[in-house]
Amino acid sequence: MDKNKNPETLENGGRETFSSKFGFILACVGSAVGMGNIWLFPYRVGEFGGAAFLIPYIIFVVLIGFSGVIGEMAFGRAMKTGPLGAFKKAFERRGKDYGAFIGMIPVIGSLGIAIGYSVVAGWILRFLAGSLSGSMLGAADSGAYFGQIAGDFGSLGWHLGALAIILVILSLGVADGIERVNKVLMPTFFGLFLILAIRAAFLPGAIEGYKFMFVPEWGALKNPQTWVFALGQAFFSLSLAGSGTVVYGSYLRDSEDVIDAAKYIAVFDVIAAMLAALVILPSVFAYNLDPAAGPPLMFITLPEVFKQMPFGSLFSIVFFGAVFFAAITSLMNLMETPIEAIQEKFKLSRFKSVAIVVGLSALVGVFIENGDIVGVWMDVVSIYIIPLGALLAGIAFYWVAGDDFARNAVQLGRDKEIGAWFKPMTKYVFVGISILVYILGIFYGGIG
């Protein structure tokens, strides 16, 4: 046993685990809460019928939460390993020896998104520093300010600074690093966004933002794109990729109920998205700015809001601080997948594995450190690799490992017997949805 690890967080032959169900749930929520919740969700709500968009979105969160999330958690826990080992063991049950090769797909997808995300985390850190120093609000042109940061090597030092923070946290391990940091950052994130939402409610003209969000355009439900993008939003905001949730599941104790945990994760993910919308939409409308700005919403539109808002400097610090917390918790999850794979495959120490992944992220990230390039990079990975990883995980767990295996893995730690819904909702509905997400993502050029 590693003498540096707490014996209470080690089991299954020395594999580290989360010390509590609460810590595990917060870690999973931290992985799910990210840019998709903060800038994309408010944009999609306005683009596809306001409250009408919320109906299919919540339907899909429930469907996916009770099939995909519990599946990835249980898959990792049952196999006691991340995707590389989990796929290998699943296919070995069928006498096949190529499972580890297939398991590389979600590992590569997770690393690819982490590399791009680390660049964005550097931008966020730079905006937080600019909020503290006043340089961001003092810039005459927010677009030019962001353009300089997102230009070639415009935020290299901040990018490396964000990675250094990740290096320290992940080197501490699962319970002392990932779990402990999420226990602090996630409640803080929700608290800060709640403060911002209350402040936004008192802005003159904020009511228009609420109308934009809550007054439904029922005709939007007749538009297939409303359902397509609601599906994509739910799928990606729950962090389904066949990678990070599988790894976190492998650190979960056998005594925990994954169905119960999935409920909390789905609920908090929706709350995070709604809180972001309640901050952004009223603020943007109060100052007659464009709520459909897309990716520039966070880095160009909102700084203009803070410039005009009383005590804008203070609230910009709160906002970018909270967003940076979300970026850090998401990056921890994304990087943990390749870290765990290296540890298991090559039997390296945790620190060496973390250093390799962080170092590779820094090396590759330098070459894509440009707003246009990183955008293309993220699109390619999120459209072609991430949903494929989720689909393959669903197939490996629900089809390849077998009905009884999957059901017993999910039942483990649960007092109440799983109902008859399990097989049709998981083996057919979730895998079918995953196939649909993959096809539609390619057709629409990304739906998350």
Short mmCIF file of C-alpha atoms in Angstrom, two decimals, residues 215-379:
data_model
loop_
_atom_site.label_atom_id
_atom_site.label_comp_id
_atom_site.label_asym_id
_atom_site.label_seq_id
_atom_site.Cartn_x
_atom_site.Cartn_y
_atom_site.Cartn_z
CA VAL A 215 -42.06 32.94 -22.28
CA PRO A 216 -42.38 29.96 -24.63
CA GLU A 217 -42.72 30.15 -28.36
CA TRP A 218 -44.69 26.93 -28.71
CA GLY A 219 -44.19 26.86 -32.45
CA ALA A 220 -40.52 26.10 -31.77
CA LEU A 221 -41.52 22.59 -30.67
CA LYS A 222 -42.54 21.91 -34.26
CA ASN A 223 -39.01 22.73 -35.37
CA PRO A 224 -36.89 19.53 -35.45
CA GLN A 225 -33.78 21.58 -34.67
CA THR A 226 -35.23 22.50 -31.25
CA TRP A 227 -35.26 18.82 -30.32
CA VAL A 228 -31.93 18.11 -31.99
CA PHE A 229 -30.07 20.85 -30.14
CA ALA A 230 -31.87 20.13 -26.85
CA LEU A 231 -30.66 16.54 -27.19
CA GLY A 232 -27.11 17.68 -27.88
CA GLN A 233 -27.18 20.13 -24.96
CA ALA A 234 -28.38 17.43 -22.55
CA PHE A 235 -25.95 14.82 -23.86
CA PHE A 236 -22.82 16.92 -23.66
CA SER A 237 -23.70 18.87 -20.51
CA LEU A 238 -23.93 15.56 -18.61
CA SER A 239 -20.33 14.86 -19.64
CA LEU A 240 -21.06 11.63 -21.50
CA ALA A 241 -17.98 10.56 -23.43
CA GLY A 242 -17.17 7.05 -22.28
CA SER A 243 -14.19 8.48 -20.42
CA GLY A 244 -14.25 10.74 -17.36
CA THR A 245 -17.43 9.36 -15.80
CA VAL A 246 -16.14 5.82 -16.35
CA VAL A 247 -12.90 6.72 -14.54
CA TYR A 248 -14.69 8.45 -11.68
CA GLY A 249 -16.98 5.41 -11.43
CA SER A 250 -13.91 3.20 -11.07
CA TYR A 251 -13.02 5.19 -7.94
CA LEU A 252 -16.51 4.71 -6.45
CA ARG A 253 -17.08 2.33 -3.56
CA ASP A 254 -19.25 -0.75 -4.10
CA SER A 255 -21.58 0.36 -1.32
CA GLU A 256 -22.78 3.45 -3.21
CA ASP A 257 -26.01 3.62 -5.25
CA VAL A 258 -25.18 4.86 -8.78
CA ILE A 259 -28.83 5.49 -9.68
CA ASP A 260 -29.22 7.77 -6.68
CA ALA A 261 -25.96 9.53 -7.55
CA ALA A 262 -27.11 10.02 -11.16
CA LYS A 263 -30.26 11.80 -9.93
CA TYR A 264 -28.21 14.39 -8.08
CA ILE A 265 -25.82 14.89 -10.97
CA ALA A 266 -28.67 15.49 -13.43
CA VAL A 267 -30.44 17.90 -11.05
CA PHE A 268 -27.33 19.96 -10.28
CA ASP A 269 -26.36 20.07 -13.95
CA VAL A 270 -29.75 21.58 -14.82
CA ILE A 271 -29.49 24.03 -11.90
CA ALA A 272 -26.06 25.16 -13.11
CA ALA A 273 -27.37 25.77 -16.64
CA MET A 274 -30.41 27.65 -15.35
CA LEU A 275 -28.32 29.77 -12.99
CA ALA A 276 -26.01 30.74 -15.86
CA ALA A 277 -29.01 31.73 -17.96
CA LEU A 278 -30.46 33.75 -15.07
CA VAL A 279 -27.20 35.68 -14.85
CA ILE A 280 -26.45 36.19 -18.53
CA LEU A 281 -29.81 36.79 -20.23
CA PRO A 282 -31.18 39.51 -17.91
CA SER A 283 -27.77 41.24 -17.92
CA VAL A 284 -27.42 41.18 -21.68
CA PHE A 285 -30.96 42.45 -22.26
CA ALA A 286 -30.57 45.16 -19.63
CA TYR A 287 -27.85 46.73 -21.76
CA ASN A 288 -29.39 45.98 -25.16
CA LEU A 289 -26.66 43.58 -26.25
CA ASP A 290 -26.91 40.41 -28.34
CA PRO A 291 -27.82 37.27 -26.35
CA ALA A 292 -27.14 35.12 -29.42
CA ALA A 293 -23.50 36.08 -29.70
CA GLY A 294 -22.37 32.47 -29.32
CA PRO A 295 -18.78 31.88 -28.12
CA PRO A 296 -17.97 35.65 -27.95
CA LEU A 297 -20.78 36.05 -25.39
CA MET A 298 -18.49 35.36 -22.43
CA PHE A 299 -15.38 37.16 -23.63
CA ILE A 300 -16.81 40.16 -25.52
CA THR A 301 -20.50 40.74 -24.71
CA LEU A 302 -20.36 40.20 -20.93
CA PRO A 303 -17.31 42.46 -20.44
CA GLU A 304 -19.36 45.20 -22.09
CA VAL A 305 -22.12 44.51 -19.55
CA PHE A 306 -19.67 44.77 -16.65
CA LYS A 307 -18.34 48.08 -18.00
CA GLN A 308 -21.81 49.60 -17.78
CA MET A 309 -22.98 47.89 -14.60
CA PRO A 310 -22.62 49.64 -11.22
CA PHE A 311 -19.80 47.91 -9.32
CA GLY A 312 -19.03 46.12 -12.57
CA SER A 313 -15.43 45.51 -11.56
CA LEU A 314 -16.50 43.54 -8.50
CA PHE A 315 -19.03 41.48 -10.41
CA SER A 316 -16.61 40.74 -13.23
CA ILE A 317 -14.20 39.32 -10.63
CA VAL A 318 -16.99 37.17 -9.18
CA PHE A 319 -18.09 36.00 -12.64
CA PHE A 320 -14.70 35.06 -14.07
CA GLY A 321 -13.64 33.57 -10.75
CA ALA A 322 -16.67 31.26 -10.79
CA VAL A 323 -16.12 30.39 -14.46
CA PHE A 324 -12.47 29.58 -13.77
CA PHE A 325 -13.56 27.23 -10.97
CA ALA A 326 -15.84 25.46 -13.47
CA ALA A 327 -12.98 25.23 -15.97
CA ILE A 328 -10.64 23.71 -13.37
CA THR A 329 -13.13 21.05 -12.26
CA SER A 330 -13.89 20.12 -15.88
CA LEU A 331 -10.18 19.90 -16.73
CA MET A 332 -9.54 17.63 -13.76
CA ASN A 333 -12.10 15.16 -15.10
CA LEU A 334 -10.86 15.35 -18.69
CA MET A 335 -7.23 14.81 -17.75
CA GLU A 336 -7.92 12.06 -15.23
CA THR A 337 -8.85 9.68 -18.07
CA PRO A 338 -5.44 9.63 -19.82
CA ILE A 339 -3.68 9.84 -16.44
CA GLU A 340 -5.44 6.72 -15.20
CA ALA A 341 -4.76 4.96 -18.51
CA ILE A 342 -1.02 5.66 -18.26
CA GLN A 343 -0.92 4.53 -14.65
CA GLU A 344 -2.69 1.27 -15.42
CA LYS A 345 -0.90 0.50 -18.69
CA PHE A 346 2.67 1.41 -17.77
CA LYS A 347 2.50 1.13 -13.96
CA LEU A 348 3.97 4.59 -13.50
CA SER A 349 3.54 6.65 -10.35
CA ARG A 350 0.66 9.09 -10.22
CA PHE A 351 2.94 12.12 -10.34
CA LYS A 352 4.77 10.88 -13.42
CA SER A 353 1.48 10.09 -15.16
CA VAL A 354 0.08 13.53 -14.32
CA ALA A 355 3.29 15.21 -15.48
CA ILE A 356 3.16 13.37 -18.83
CA VAL A 357 -0.45 14.36 -19.53
CA VAL A 358 -0.03 17.96 -18.40
CA GLY A 359 3.25 18.25 -20.31
CA LEU A 360 1.65 16.87 -23.48
CA SER A 361 -1.27 19.29 -23.07
CA ALA A 362 1.16 22.19 -22.78
CA LEU A 363 3.23 21.06 -25.78
CA VAL A 364 0.29 20.55 -28.13
CA GLY A 365 -1.65 23.47 -26.68
CA VAL A 366 1.11 25.89 -27.65
CA PHE A 367 0.59 25.02 -31.32
CA ILE A 368 -3.17 25.56 -31.22
CA GLU A 369 -3.09 28.66 -29.03
CA ASN A 370 -5.14 30.76 -31.39
CA GLY A 371 -8.88 31.35 -31.17
CA ASP A 372 -9.60 30.10 -34.67
CA ILE A 373 -7.34 27.05 -34.44
CA VAL A 374 -8.52 25.94 -31.01
CA GLY A 375 -12.12 26.36 -32.19
CA VAL A 376 -11.55 23.97 -35.09
CA TRP A 377 -9.66 21.59 -32.80
CA MET A 378 -12.51 21.48 -30.27
CA ASP A 379 -15.12 21.05 -33.00
#
